[in-house]
């Protein structure tokens, strides 16, 4: 698994900023993932920027004002930016949408990350990153989240305060009304928490109210807070669920627990405390499945999977 967070994005842009010529008049981002790197490039190159639709409609973002019209004569050289290139289809659609403007502008195309073999799709790229890969700025909408586990407190919602964590009325009120944090746009495989089983009904109600879609909810089957504290098995409980199915990622808020879950499971854990992936202990089986070892086996397996899906769709 290859993962890049916002800090990585910023660092690679700063490191290789010199590859971008200074003759561009305007930076145009491809929504939505391309807007973040477009904004950073605009900042460091000290150039105005906008998104594709706004550009076509004659709007740019200017310091201190939004939605200002521009005179077409002001700009000639335009750099179009996306965060990444995989198949290249999104960039191709972007080129097609700008075809009618090629007589007025000179367009160049840039992606921060490209997969091996796709470097020539763009004029400029910053780093080659193979598949499978995750980016912090779109991971909550990734289709593979159904192969992931999510903790609740500190991930899907805020952590309870010491006062709220009384295993009584205050804690019950917290569960029912906890402010949401990172709510994914895709369905989750399993929500796994150290909350006690007796709070299942209230927890399920909160998940439904906050539009969290999931296949399974795993809770801790202990009688009370004292028994949970005595067992002190938070990481073990979560790692056991993580290992129970072919999950590929675990979302955990606590860095210490993330490290422990990774140590036990030998699989990656994304810590929302730092938005870094903890992946120090990699199992042989996981590395083969992910394609880090023997990548030809992964490619072959993916081809077989795609053929099976194609056959099913034809039925």
Coordinates of C-alpha atoms in Angstrom, one line a residue, residues 72-219:
X72 CA -9.2 36.8 -21.7
X73 CA -6.3 39.0 -22.8
X74 CA -4.8 38.9 -19.4
X75 CA -3.8 35.2 -19.7
X76 CA -2.2 33.1 -22.3
X77 CA -0.3 30.1 -20.7
X78 CA -2.5 28.0 -18.4
X79 CA -1.3 25.1 -16.3
X80 CA -4.1 22.5 -15.6
X81 CA -3.5 20.5 -12.4
X82 CA -4.8 17.2 -10.9
X83 CA -3.6 15.3 -7.9
X84 CA -3.0 12.0 -9.7
X85 CA -3.0 10.0 -12.8
X86 CA -4.1 6.3 -12.9
X87 CA -5.9 5.4 -16.1
X88 CA -5.7 8.9 -17.4
X89 CA -9.4 9.0 -18.3
X90 CA -10.2 12.0 -16.0
X91 CA -7.4 14.0 -17.6
X92 CA -8.6 13.1 -21.1
X93 CA -12.1 14.4 -20.2
X94 CA -10.5 17.6 -19.0
X95 CA -8.6 18.1 -22.3
X96 CA -11.8 17.5 -24.2
X97 CA -13.7 20.1 -22.1
X98 CA -11.0 22.7 -23.0
X99 CA -10.7 21.9 -26.7
X100 CA -12.9 24.9 -27.7
X101 CA -10.5 27.3 -26.0
X102 CA -7.2 26.1 -27.5
X103 CA -7.2 29.0 -30.0
X104 CA -7.2 31.5 -27.1
X105 CA -5.0 29.7 -24.6
X106 CA -1.9 27.5 -24.5
X107 CA -2.7 24.6 -22.1
X108 CA -0.1 22.4 -20.3
X109 CA -1.1 19.6 -18.0
X110 CA 0.3 18.6 -14.6
X111 CA -0.3 15.8 -12.0
X112 CA 1.4 15.5 -8.7
X113 CA 1.4 11.6 -8.6
X114 CA 1.4 9.2 -11.6
X115 CA 1.5 5.5 -11.8
X116 CA 4.4 3.8 -13.6
X117 CA 4.0 3.9 -17.4
X118 CA 1.6 6.9 -17.3
X119 CA 4.2 9.7 -17.1
X120 CA 3.7 10.9 -20.7
X121 CA 0.0 11.6 -20.2
X122 CA 1.0 14.9 -18.6
X123 CA 3.6 17.6 -19.3
X124 CA 4.8 17.7 -15.7
X125 CA 4.6 15.3 -12.8
X126 CA 6.2 15.3 -9.4
X127 CA 6.3 11.7 -8.2
X128 CA 5.7 8.1 -9.5
X129 CA 3.5 6.2 -7.0
X130 CA 2.4 2.7 -7.9
X131 CA -1.0 1.1 -7.1
X132 CA -2.6 0.3 -4.7
X133 CA -2.5 3.8 -3.2
X134 CA -4.5 6.1 -0.9
X135 CA -4.5 9.9 -0.5
X136 CA -5.5 11.7 2.7
X137 CA -7.7 14.1 0.8
X138 CA -10.0 11.5 -0.8
X139 CA -9.5 8.4 1.4
X140 CA -12.9 8.9 3.1
X141 CA -14.6 8.4 -0.3
X142 CA -12.5 5.4 -1.4
X143 CA -14.5 2.5 -2.7
X144 CA -12.3 0.0 -0.8
X145 CA -13.6 1.3 2.6
X146 CA -15.8 -1.8 2.6
X147 CA -12.6 -3.7 3.2
X148 CA -11.7 -1.4 6.2
X149 CA -12.4 -1.2 9.9
X150 CA -13.3 2.0 11.7
X151 CA -13.1 2.9 15.4
X152 CA -15.8 5.3 16.6
X153 CA -14.5 7.6 19.4
X154 CA -11.9 9.9 18.0
X155 CA -12.6 8.8 14.4
X156 CA -16.3 8.9 13.5
X157 CA -17.0 11.2 16.5
X158 CA -15.1 13.1 19.1
X159 CA -13.7 11.3 22.2
X160 CA -15.7 11.7 25.4
X161 CA -14.2 13.9 28.1
X162 CA -13.2 12.3 31.4
X163 CA -16.4 13.8 33.0
X164 CA -18.6 12.3 30.2
X165 CA -17.0 8.9 30.5
X166 CA -18.9 7.9 33.7
X167 CA -20.6 4.8 32.3
X168 CA -23.8 6.5 33.4
X169 CA -26.2 9.2 32.3
X170 CA -23.5 11.6 31.1
X171 CA -21.9 8.9 29.0
X172 CA -25.3 7.9 27.5
X173 CA -26.0 11.5 26.6
X174 CA -22.5 11.6 25.0
X175 CA -23.2 8.5 22.8
X176 CA -26.5 9.9 21.7
X177 CA -25.3 13.5 20.9
X178 CA -21.6 13.1 20.1
X179 CA -20.4 15.6 17.5
X180 CA -19.2 13.8 14.3
X181 CA -15.7 13.9 13.1
X182 CA -14.6 12.0 10.0
X183 CA -17.7 10.6 8.3
X184 CA -16.9 8.5 5.2
X185 CA -18.8 8.8 2.0
X186 CA -18.4 5.1 1.2
X187 CA -19.7 2.1 3.0
X188 CA -17.5 0.7 5.8
X189 CA -16.8 -3.0 6.3
X190 CA -16.9 -3.1 10.1
X191 CA -17.2 -0.5 12.8
X192 CA -15.3 -1.8 15.8
X193 CA -15.2 -0.1 19.1
X194 CA -14.3 -0.6 22.8
X195 CA -17.7 0.7 23.7
X196 CA -19.7 -1.8 25.8
X197 CA -22.3 -4.0 24.2
X198 CA -25.0 -2.6 26.4
X199 CA -24.7 0.7 24.4
X200 CA -25.4 -1.0 21.1
X201 CA -28.9 0.5 20.5
X202 CA -27.8 4.1 21.2
X203 CA -24.6 3.6 19.1
X204 CA -26.6 2.2 16.1
X205 CA -29.0 5.1 16.4
X206 CA -26.1 7.6 16.3
X207 CA -24.5 5.9 13.3
X208 CA -27.8 6.0 11.4
X209 CA -28.4 9.6 12.3
X210 CA -25.0 10.6 11.0
X211 CA -25.2 8.6 7.8
X212 CA -22.5 6.1 8.6
X213 CA -23.1 3.1 6.3
X214 CA -21.5 -0.2 7.5
X215 CA -21.9 -4.0 7.3
X216 CA -21.2 -4.9 10.9
X217 CA -20.8 -3.3 14.3
X218 CA -18.5 -5.1 16.8
X219 CA -18.5 -3.9 20.4

